[in-house]
XYZ file of C-alpha atoms in Angstrom:
596
model
C -9.423 1.807 40.800
C -12.583 0.381 42.315
C -15.438 -0.888 40.199
C -17.529 2.168 41.085
C -14.686 4.507 40.069
C -14.315 2.729 36.749
C -18.040 2.952 36.058
C -18.031 6.634 37.026
C -15.079 7.299 34.728
C -16.694 5.539 31.771
C -19.977 7.345 32.335
C -18.319 10.765 32.611
C -16.227 10.160 29.491
C -19.268 9.243 27.409
C -21.308 12.098 28.868
C -18.593 14.646 28.072
C -17.979 13.206 24.589
C -21.642 13.364 23.599
C -22.639 16.412 25.632
C -19.806 18.502 24.205
C -20.904 17.706 20.667
C -24.531 18.514 21.461
C -23.496 21.836 23.013
C -21.276 22.640 20.038
C -24.169 21.860 17.691
C -26.444 24.217 19.600
C -23.801 26.952 19.555
C -23.038 26.229 15.872
C -19.322 25.926 16.477
C -16.924 23.038 15.689
C -17.178 20.359 18.363
C -13.422 20.304 18.990
C -13.608 23.747 20.581
C -15.724 22.195 23.348
C -14.264 18.670 23.438
C -10.665 19.669 24.123
C -11.257 21.919 27.164
C -13.943 19.533 28.485
C -11.518 16.616 28.510
C -8.698 18.724 29.928
C -10.919 20.066 32.719
C -12.206 16.579 33.542
C -8.667 15.253 33.820
C -7.561 18.185 35.965
C -10.557 18.292 38.301
C -11.326 14.597 38.793
C -9.467 11.333 39.168
C -12.162 9.365 37.359
C -11.577 10.415 33.739
C -8.120 8.911 33.452
C -7.736 6.553 30.494
C -4.423 5.230 31.773
C -6.161 4.089 34.950
C -9.368 2.989 33.255
C -7.765 1.021 30.433
C -4.127 0.634 31.413
C -1.890 -0.759 28.665
C -4.946 -1.246 26.413
C -5.408 2.517 25.967
C -2.799 3.031 23.244
C -3.836 0.018 21.088
C -7.499 0.982 21.396
C -6.659 4.511 20.233
C -4.859 3.098 17.176
C -7.800 0.863 16.242
C -10.287 3.695 16.799
C -8.294 6.042 14.543
C -8.206 3.286 11.897
C -12.018 3.157 11.945
C -12.125 6.936 11.482
C -9.730 6.768 8.537
C -11.672 3.900 6.930
C -14.798 6.025 7.070
C -12.852 8.963 5.623
C -11.620 6.738 2.787
C -15.214 5.790 1.957
C -15.894 9.463 1.244
C -12.989 9.952 -1.199
C -13.848 9.672 -4.891
C -10.777 9.111 -7.072
C -12.597 10.632 -10.040
C -12.222 14.010 -8.349
C -8.493 13.544 -7.748
C -7.193 14.444 -11.177
C -5.248 17.100 -13.002
C -4.457 20.175 -10.971
C -6.312 18.881 -7.909
C -4.102 15.794 -7.722
C -0.930 17.844 -8.173
C -1.895 20.257 -5.411
C -2.785 17.452 -2.981
C 0.470 15.580 -3.577
C 2.534 18.757 -3.199
C 0.686 19.755 -0.034
C 1.543 16.412 1.497
C 5.207 16.302 0.441
C 6.016 19.954 1.097
C 3.878 20.014 4.228
C 5.834 17.151 5.754
C 9.251 18.525 4.791
C 8.680 22.166 5.743
C 6.723 21.482 8.947
C 9.189 18.882 10.223
C 12.211 20.970 9.196
C 10.877 24.141 10.814
C 10.051 22.452 14.121
C 13.413 20.673 14.100
C 15.153 24.040 13.761
C 13.201 26.080 16.328
C 12.069 23.550 18.953
C 15.465 23.090 20.672
C 15.706 26.807 21.444
C 11.991 27.250 22.208
C 11.555 24.276 24.534
C 15.089 23.453 25.600
C 14.904 19.916 24.221
C 17.498 17.915 22.303
C 17.294 17.529 18.539
C 15.905 14.014 18.966
C 12.817 15.322 20.770
C 12.481 18.226 18.318
C 12.538 15.726 15.466
C 9.787 13.703 17.124
C 7.614 16.770 17.776
C 8.058 17.927 14.186
C 6.981 14.590 12.752
C 3.964 14.392 15.071
C 2.785 17.828 13.908
C 2.871 17.138 10.146
C -0.575 15.506 10.255
C -3.940 17.228 9.975
C -6.860 14.854 9.555
C -10.522 14.599 8.498
C -11.674 14.704 12.127
C -10.804 18.394 12.305
C -10.804 19.468 8.663
C -14.234 17.975 7.928
C -16.181 19.789 10.681
C -14.431 23.071 9.882
C -15.286 22.762 6.198
C -18.903 21.977 7.064
C -18.885 25.139 9.159
C -17.310 27.272 6.414
C -18.845 25.624 3.285
C -16.097 26.603 0.813
C -16.160 25.885 -2.919
C -16.200 22.260 -4.023
C -12.616 22.233 -5.317
C -11.202 23.710 -2.106
C -13.187 21.228 -0.043
C -11.920 18.289 -2.106
C -8.286 19.384 -1.876
C -8.382 19.880 1.875
C -10.296 16.658 2.559
C -7.932 14.609 0.389
C -4.902 16.169 2.053
C -6.277 15.676 5.558
C -7.322 12.071 4.938
C -4.090 10.960 3.245
C -1.572 12.801 5.437
C -2.804 11.079 8.606
C -1.627 7.538 7.795
C 1.523 8.805 6.076
C 2.339 11.005 9.081
C 1.664 8.137 11.461
C 4.085 5.897 9.569
C 6.748 8.625 9.462
C 6.349 9.206 13.190
C 6.756 5.486 13.896
C 9.899 5.316 11.738
C 11.428 8.319 13.525
C 10.494 6.825 16.895
C 12.189 3.498 16.152
C 15.188 5.307 14.686
C 15.590 7.227 17.948
C 15.224 4.156 20.138
C 17.581 2.008 18.081
C 20.086 4.865 17.866
C 20.466 5.067 21.611
C 17.959 7.940 21.920
C 20.141 10.171 19.778
C 18.999 12.080 16.681
C 19.491 8.953 14.608
C 19.158 8.673 10.875
C 15.892 8.337 8.991
C 15.475 4.742 7.869
C 14.069 4.939 4.369
C 14.002 1.157 4.120
C 11.866 0.913 7.248
C 9.492 3.512 5.843
C 9.095 1.585 2.567
C 8.598 -1.678 4.468
C 5.910 -0.058 6.628
C 4.135 1.262 3.528
C 4.266 -2.212 2.011
C 2.723 -3.752 5.139
C -0.041 -1.134 5.157
C -0.807 -1.575 1.451
C -0.858 -5.348 1.817
C -3.185 -5.041 4.796
C -5.448 -2.739 2.796
C -5.560 -5.257 -0.056
C -6.448 -8.056 2.376
C -9.137 -5.863 3.906
C -10.580 -5.038 0.477
C -10.639 -8.744 -0.426
C -12.455 -9.607 2.810
C -14.962 -6.833 2.200
C -15.515 -8.033 -1.371
C -16.204 -11.532 -0.061
C -18.608 -10.396 2.656
C -20.400 -7.657 0.735
C -20.432 -9.058 -2.805
C -20.098 -12.833 -2.568
C -22.090 -13.425 0.607
C -24.335 -10.422 -0.159
C -24.897 -9.587 3.476
C -27.685 -7.178 4.245
C -27.283 -3.689 5.648
C -26.925 -4.717 9.296
C -24.609 -7.698 8.825
C -22.726 -5.881 6.080
C -22.001 -2.983 8.407
C -20.831 -5.366 11.123
C -18.613 -7.127 8.586
C -17.004 -3.817 7.614
C -16.346 -2.901 11.228
C -14.868 -6.312 12.037
C -12.697 -6.281 8.901
C -11.234 -2.860 9.672
C -10.479 -3.788 13.287
C -8.907 -7.152 12.392
C -6.788 -5.810 9.530
C -5.654 -2.682 11.415
C -4.777 -4.691 14.519
C -2.873 -7.260 12.467
C -0.873 -4.607 10.620
C -0.038 -2.758 13.854
C 1.210 -6.026 15.325
C 3.635 -6.294 12.404
C 4.718 -2.642 12.197
C 3.482 0.250 14.356
C 0.797 2.490 12.823
C 0.587 0.576 9.532
C -3.032 -0.168 10.426
C -3.827 3.436 9.494
C -2.545 2.853 5.958
C -4.485 -0.409 5.699
C -7.717 1.216 6.895
C -7.701 4.103 4.450
C -6.613 1.869 1.546
C -9.514 -0.463 2.283
C -11.910 2.490 2.439
C -10.610 3.958 -0.824
C -10.935 0.578 -2.541
C -14.483 0.007 -1.366
C -15.498 3.542 -2.365
C -13.964 3.454 -5.845
C -13.969 -0.170 -7.067
C -17.026 -0.900 -9.244
C -19.375 -3.426 -7.741
C -19.339 -2.479 -4.075
C -22.178 0.057 -4.428
C -21.648 1.623 -1.032
C -24.280 4.247 -0.087
C -23.058 7.833 0.053
C -24.417 8.161 3.567
C -23.742 5.548 6.215
C -25.760 6.435 9.336
C -24.181 3.763 11.553
C -20.611 4.636 10.633
C -21.299 8.362 10.830
C -22.707 7.911 14.328
C -19.890 5.592 15.384
C -17.190 7.918 14.067
C -18.727 10.912 15.836
C -18.781 8.964 19.098
C -15.193 7.770 18.632
C -13.979 11.301 17.921
C -15.616 12.572 21.084
C -14.270 9.749 23.232
C -10.738 10.074 21.856
C -10.461 13.829 22.285
C -11.906 13.750 25.799
C -9.696 10.816 26.846
C -6.460 12.145 25.362
C -7.096 15.674 26.654
C -7.632 14.225 30.128
C -4.076 12.817 30.125
C -2.603 16.339 29.874
C -2.010 17.937 33.255
C -1.966 21.687 33.949
C 1.486 21.266 35.506
C 2.908 19.966 32.215
C 1.467 22.879 30.210
C 2.871 25.799 32.206
C 6.552 25.509 31.128
C 5.706 25.151 27.409
C 2.718 27.508 27.103
C 4.416 30.662 25.778
C 6.952 28.854 23.552
C 4.134 26.790 22.033
C 2.146 29.944 21.248
C 5.177 31.162 19.329
C 5.349 27.825 17.492
C 1.640 27.980 16.635
C 2.082 31.485 15.222
C 5.022 30.289 13.132
C 3.097 27.313 11.770
C -0.024 29.351 10.956
C 1.509 32.570 9.640
C 4.612 31.268 7.859
C 4.832 27.509 7.291
C 1.315 26.766 6.040
C 1.035 29.790 3.689
C 4.443 28.898 2.245
C 3.418 25.275 1.722
C 0.188 26.331 -0.004
C 1.916 28.886 -2.218
C 4.559 26.412 -3.386
C 1.986 23.647 -3.878
C -0.177 25.793 -6.164
C 2.646 26.956 -8.437
C 1.895 26.450 -12.142
C -1.659 25.266 -11.482
C -4.985 26.823 -12.420
C -5.934 27.285 -8.764
C -7.142 30.889 -8.337
C -5.243 33.119 -5.919
C -8.182 33.357 -3.504
C -8.439 29.554 -3.239
C -4.676 29.279 -2.739
C -4.930 31.803 0.066
C -7.708 29.914 1.841
C -5.861 26.593 1.558
C -2.945 28.417 3.160
C -5.238 29.272 6.055
C -6.431 25.771 6.881
C -4.123 23.292 8.602
C -5.548 22.299 12.004
C -4.022 19.399 13.881
C -6.244 16.557 15.005
C -6.651 13.165 16.559
C -3.717 11.395 14.876
C -1.309 14.014 16.231
C -2.809 13.550 19.694
C -2.754 9.746 19.561
C 0.809 9.458 18.238
C 2.056 12.067 20.735
C 0.431 10.118 23.581
C 2.123 6.886 22.546
C 5.569 8.205 21.596
C 5.866 10.620 24.528
C 5.158 7.927 27.110
C 7.529 5.415 25.494
C 10.417 7.866 25.070
C 9.975 9.220 28.593
C 10.089 5.695 29.977
C 13.207 5.040 27.887
C 14.898 8.030 29.557
C 15.070 10.556 26.694
C 15.463 14.033 28.185
C 12.611 16.377 27.280
C 10.356 13.627 25.912
C 7.725 14.513 28.521
C 7.170 17.788 26.624
C 5.995 16.083 23.413
C 2.389 15.550 24.559
C 1.741 18.991 26.165
C 3.298 20.776 23.172
C 1.171 18.731 20.776
C -1.954 19.337 22.856
C -1.413 23.096 22.839
C -0.714 23.110 19.100
C -3.965 21.214 18.512
C -5.902 23.645 20.710
C -4.218 26.678 19.191
C -4.665 25.703 15.546
C -8.250 24.520 16.026
C -9.222 27.715 17.856
C -7.564 30.023 15.345
C -8.968 28.294 12.283
C -12.408 27.699 13.794
C -12.809 31.354 14.739
C -11.302 32.852 11.588
C -11.893 30.402 8.731
C -15.425 31.547 7.954
C -14.722 35.307 7.833
C -11.497 34.652 5.913
C -13.369 32.492 3.404
C -16.027 35.187 3.061
C -13.436 37.901 2.541
C -11.661 35.801 -0.088
C -14.914 34.897 -1.838
C -14.508 31.107 -1.698
C -17.730 30.385 0.213
C -20.505 28.654 -1.653
C -23.537 30.913 -2.078
C -25.762 30.754 0.975
C -28.878 30.982 -1.155
C -30.681 27.777 -1.988
C -29.989 25.994 -5.261
C -32.949 23.678 -5.815
C -33.005 21.063 -8.559
C -36.443 20.841 -10.161
C -36.982 17.515 -11.929
C -39.677 17.760 -14.582
C -40.451 19.859 -17.629
C -44.229 20.312 -17.683
C -45.416 23.905 -18.235
C -46.425 24.378 -14.597
C -43.007 23.165 -13.433
C -41.208 25.655 -15.698
C -43.534 28.408 -14.464
C -42.694 27.484 -10.861
C -38.987 27.560 -11.715
C -39.366 31.082 -13.135
C -41.053 32.192 -9.922
C -38.315 30.708 -7.723
C -35.696 32.351 -9.900
C -37.488 35.661 -9.544
C -37.234 35.164 -5.770
C -33.453 35.145 -6.144
C -32.762 31.408 -6.092
C -30.257 29.672 -8.366
C -32.579 27.147 -10.009
C -31.281 24.031 -11.771
C -33.594 21.787 -13.830
C -33.627 18.336 -15.374
C -36.073 16.434 -17.547
C -35.921 13.233 -19.555
C -38.063 14.016 -22.590
C -36.681 15.973 -25.537
C -39.715 18.296 -25.646
C -39.455 19.042 -21.933
C -35.721 19.686 -22.165
C -36.320 22.046 -25.054
C -38.965 23.891 -23.014
C -36.512 24.235 -20.131
C -33.777 25.513 -22.445
C -36.111 28.082 -24.020
C -36.936 29.350 -20.533
C -33.223 30.010 -19.946
C -32.585 27.463 -17.192
C -29.421 25.447 -16.695
C -29.921 21.745 -17.335
C -28.359 19.337 -14.859
C -25.506 17.548 -16.646
C -25.804 13.919 -17.660
C -28.636 11.504 -17.129
C -30.059 12.141 -13.700
C -30.900 8.539 -12.885
C -27.422 7.422 -13.973
C -25.972 9.927 -11.531
C -28.501 9.078 -8.848
C -27.950 5.353 -9.282
C -24.229 5.677 -8.637
C -23.835 5.620 -4.837
C -20.422 7.310 -5.153
C -21.860 10.305 -6.993
C -23.024 13.494 -5.350
C -25.159 16.246 -6.829
C -22.696 18.848 -5.612
C -23.996 22.334 -5.045
C -27.641 21.220 -5.000
C -29.350 22.127 -1.734
C -32.655 20.353 -2.358
C -34.463 18.314 -5.001
C -38.100 18.737 -6.046
C -39.408 15.747 -8.046
C -42.230 17.144 -10.183
C -42.487 14.855 -13.210
C -45.730 13.453 -14.578
C -44.727 9.925 -13.549
C -45.645 9.397 -9.907
C -43.786 6.090 -9.665
C -40.621 7.737 -11.001
C -40.964 10.507 -8.420
C -41.408 7.979 -5.599
C -38.470 5.785 -6.610
C -36.183 8.735 -7.346
C -36.939 10.224 -3.929
C -35.557 7.040 -2.338
C -32.481 6.822 -4.577
C -31.563 10.506 -4.422
C -31.856 10.785 -0.661
C -28.282 9.577 -0.140
C -26.820 11.689 -2.948
C -27.959 15.183 -2.030
C -26.787 17.431 0.788
C -30.325 18.526 1.497
C -33.964 17.388 1.480
C -35.670 15.539 -1.377
C -39.376 16.206 -1.926
C -41.845 14.833 -4.473
C -45.174 16.040 -5.683
C -48.043 13.937 -4.367
C -49.757 11.234 -6.447
C -53.522 11.366 -7.039
C -55.540 10.213 -4.008
C -56.492 6.574 -4.443
C -54.164 6.301 -7.447
C -53.263 2.941 -8.932
C -49.520 3.434 -9.274
C -47.185 0.569 -8.572
C -45.044 2.422 -6.011
C -46.170 5.995 -5.475
C -49.272 5.459 -3.294
C -47.364 3.214 -0.897
C -44.048 5.007 -0.540
C -43.194 7.373 2.278
C -40.977 10.399 1.990
C -41.598 14.119 2.038
C -44.607 14.881 -0.153
C -45.035 18.489 -1.265
C -48.011 20.643 -0.367
C -50.103 17.898 1.249
C -52.942 15.863 -0.288
C -54.842 18.971 -1.414
C -52.295 19.743 -4.108
C -51.490 16.453 -5.757
C -49.815 16.497 -9.151
C -52.975 16.390 -11.267
C -54.503 19.242 -9.225
C -51.523 21.499 -9.866
C -51.537 20.600 -13.563
C -55.269 21.263 -13.896
C -55.168 24.590 -12.077
C -52.229 25.788 -14.138
C -53.955 24.777 -17.369
C -57.018 26.682 -16.171
C -54.940 29.862 -15.818
C -53.729 29.789 -12.210
C -50.247 31.199 -11.858
C -47.499 31.333 -9.254
C -46.712 34.674 -7.676
C -44.417 36.208 -5.054
C -45.493 38.268 -2.083
C -43.791 39.572 1.069
C -44.641 37.469 4.092
C -45.606 40.589 6.010
C -48.792 40.908 3.928
C -51.654 38.389 4.154
C -52.172 36.209 1.050
C -54.954 37.420 -1.244
C -58.233 35.445 -1.295
C -57.939 32.184 -3.191
C -54.128 32.074 -2.990
C -52.316 29.274 -1.196
C -48.727 29.286 0.101
C -46.529 26.605 -1.475
C -43.037 27.797 -0.489
C -41.334 30.220 1.872
C -38.144 31.867 0.597
C -36.243 33.145 3.601
C -34.484 36.448 3.722
C -31.217 34.491 3.939
C -32.018 32.575 0.743
C -33.318 29.336 2.219
C -36.188 27.516 0.521
C -38.805 25.835 2.691
C -41.645 24.000 0.941
C -44.996 23.590 2.603
C -45.718 19.942 3.334
C -48.499 18.118 5.108
C -46.430 17.820 8.264
C -44.851 21.276 8.109
C -47.080 24.270 7.400
C -45.616 27.588 6.324
C -43.738 29.500 9.026
C -42.722 32.793 7.498
C -41.023 35.617 9.326
C -40.181 39.245 8.750
C -38.207 39.653 5.529
C -39.333 36.329 4.050
C -41.107 35.911 0.726
C -44.079 33.657 -0.005
C -44.494 31.664 -3.215
C -48.223 31.511 -3.816
C -50.453 29.673 -6.247
C -53.197 32.045 -7.281
C -56.752 31.132 -8.234
C -57.707 30.297 -11.789
C -59.526 33.127 -13.641
C -63.306 32.944 -13.625
C -64.226 31.654 -17.116
C -67.378 33.790 -17.161
C -66.254 37.166 -15.807
C -62.537 36.810 -16.555
C -61.860 37.721 -12.918
C -59.702 35.929 -10.465
C -62.192 34.502 -8.036
C -61.451 31.282 -6.193
C -61.849 28.108 -8.132
C -61.243 24.510 -7.163
C -59.755 22.088 -9.688
C-alpha cells in the first residue's frame, strides 16, 4: 500500500470507530450494533480499511495487547467484597458450565451444520465460550438491571475472557501438534499457561505497587505507568505462552483494585476514554477482515447455531448455575438471557483461523465468519430484547431518582418530605445523633455506615443512589465531600452554597455544582425555613404563585433536576415543580413575599 492509502485507511478506521459510537449514543443503542456493520461495510466497499494490509504481521499481536488493556480496566472495576456467598457460587458455575456446555454443544452440531471436521468444530466451540465486559457492560448500562444481576454478569464476562483465551490457545496447539486432527486436550499445558498468566499478573502488580506507592507518581505519570506496565507484562506473557497476557492483565487489575494501599479512583477518565477508543478500533478492524463471500455459505447454519446457543444452551447453563442458591427465579431467567459474544471471541477467531488455514486444516477458513455472525447475532438479539425482557421479569432498577440528602437540619428533613411526596425514593444521612434521630422520626432510610468512610474508599460505590445533595451546616464539609463523592456516585453531586463572602477554609474557593445559585445560600434557606417558609409541590403547567421560587424539577419519568446558577429550571408538560414558598407575614399572618 502507498503512504496515502495507509493514511486514508488509518483515518477511516478512527472515523468509523468514533463516529459509530457517537451515532449509537445519539440513538441510545449499544455501540456494537453500529460498529460491527460499519467495519464490515468498510472492508467490503473499500480497500483502505484492511488491517492485514495496514499492519501486516503486527495486527494480531496488537489485538492481543489491546484486549489486555481492556481486561486490565475491567479488573479495576471488580470488587472482591461483592464476590461472596451465592454470588461467587453462581459466577464460578456460570464459567465452568458455560465452557463445558457451549463447547460440547458446538462440537456436536458444528460438523453437520458447517461440514467441517471435528477439529474445526472443537476450535469454534472454544472460541465461542467467551463473553466479555466490552459487550456485557454496555448492554447492562442500557438495561440497568438490579445490582446483584449486574455484578454476576460483569464478573462472569470479565473472568471468562482470559480463561477462554487460554483454553482456545491450548486447543489450537493441541490441534497443530496432533497433525491437525482432533487431538487431546492438554491439561498440563492449560495449567502451565495459567501459571504463566498468574506470575505475570503478580509481576505487574509489583511494578504497579512500586510506581504508584513507592515512587508516588502523580495522576498523569501514574496513568502512563499503568499503561506501560500492562503492555509490557501482557507482551512478555504472550511471548512465553499465547494469550497468557490476558490472564496477567486481569490479575493485575484485580490486585490493584482490591489490595489496600493502592487507592485507585472509581472513575478513570483516561482509561475509560482509551478503552472506548480501543473497542471501536478493534471491532471496526476485525469486522473489516470478514468478506461477504465468506459469510454466504455459513449464514443459515450460523443462524441455527445462534438460536441454539440463545434458546437452549445459555438458559440451561443459568438454570444449573443457580441451583440451591437464593437467586430469585426472575434474576435466574434474566441471567439466562444475557450471553453476548465480544472482542475476545473476534480476536482469537482472527488469529486461530488464519493460522489453521495456513497450516492446511480443511474448513478452518469458516472459523472467523461463523464467529463474526455469532457475535452479530447474539449482540443484536440481546441488545434489542434485553431491556423489555428485564422489564417483564421485574429486574430493572427503578427509573425514578433516588437522591441521597446529606444533612439533618429541620429544613433538610422538610425538603426530603417534599421530594418523597413527589414520588422519589429519598435516602438520608447525617453525622450528629440529634440529626439522625430527627431523620428516623421522619421515617426516612438512613444510609448505612459512616458516609465519609464509604466516600473515602475509592473502591466503594453508593449503589442505587442517582444523585447526592450535600446540605449540612458545615460548608467546608459540603465542599470537600462534593470532591470526594464525585467518583463514587453514578450521578451528579451538588452542594448547598456557602454564605457570600464567607470565611470558610475551603467552601468559598471550591468549584462544583452549587445548588440554587447565590441567592439561596445555606443560611438563607435556614433563615427562611425558620421564619415559616415551606416547600411545596405544584404541576409545571401552572405558573408559580407570587413569592415562590423553583428549586427542583421532578420529571414525569421520575428524574430530579435541581436548579443551579448555570442551569435554570426547564420544566415540561407532566413535570412537577418543587417550590420554596414565602415566609408568612409576621403582622398579618399572610403569605406575602419576604426576603431573608
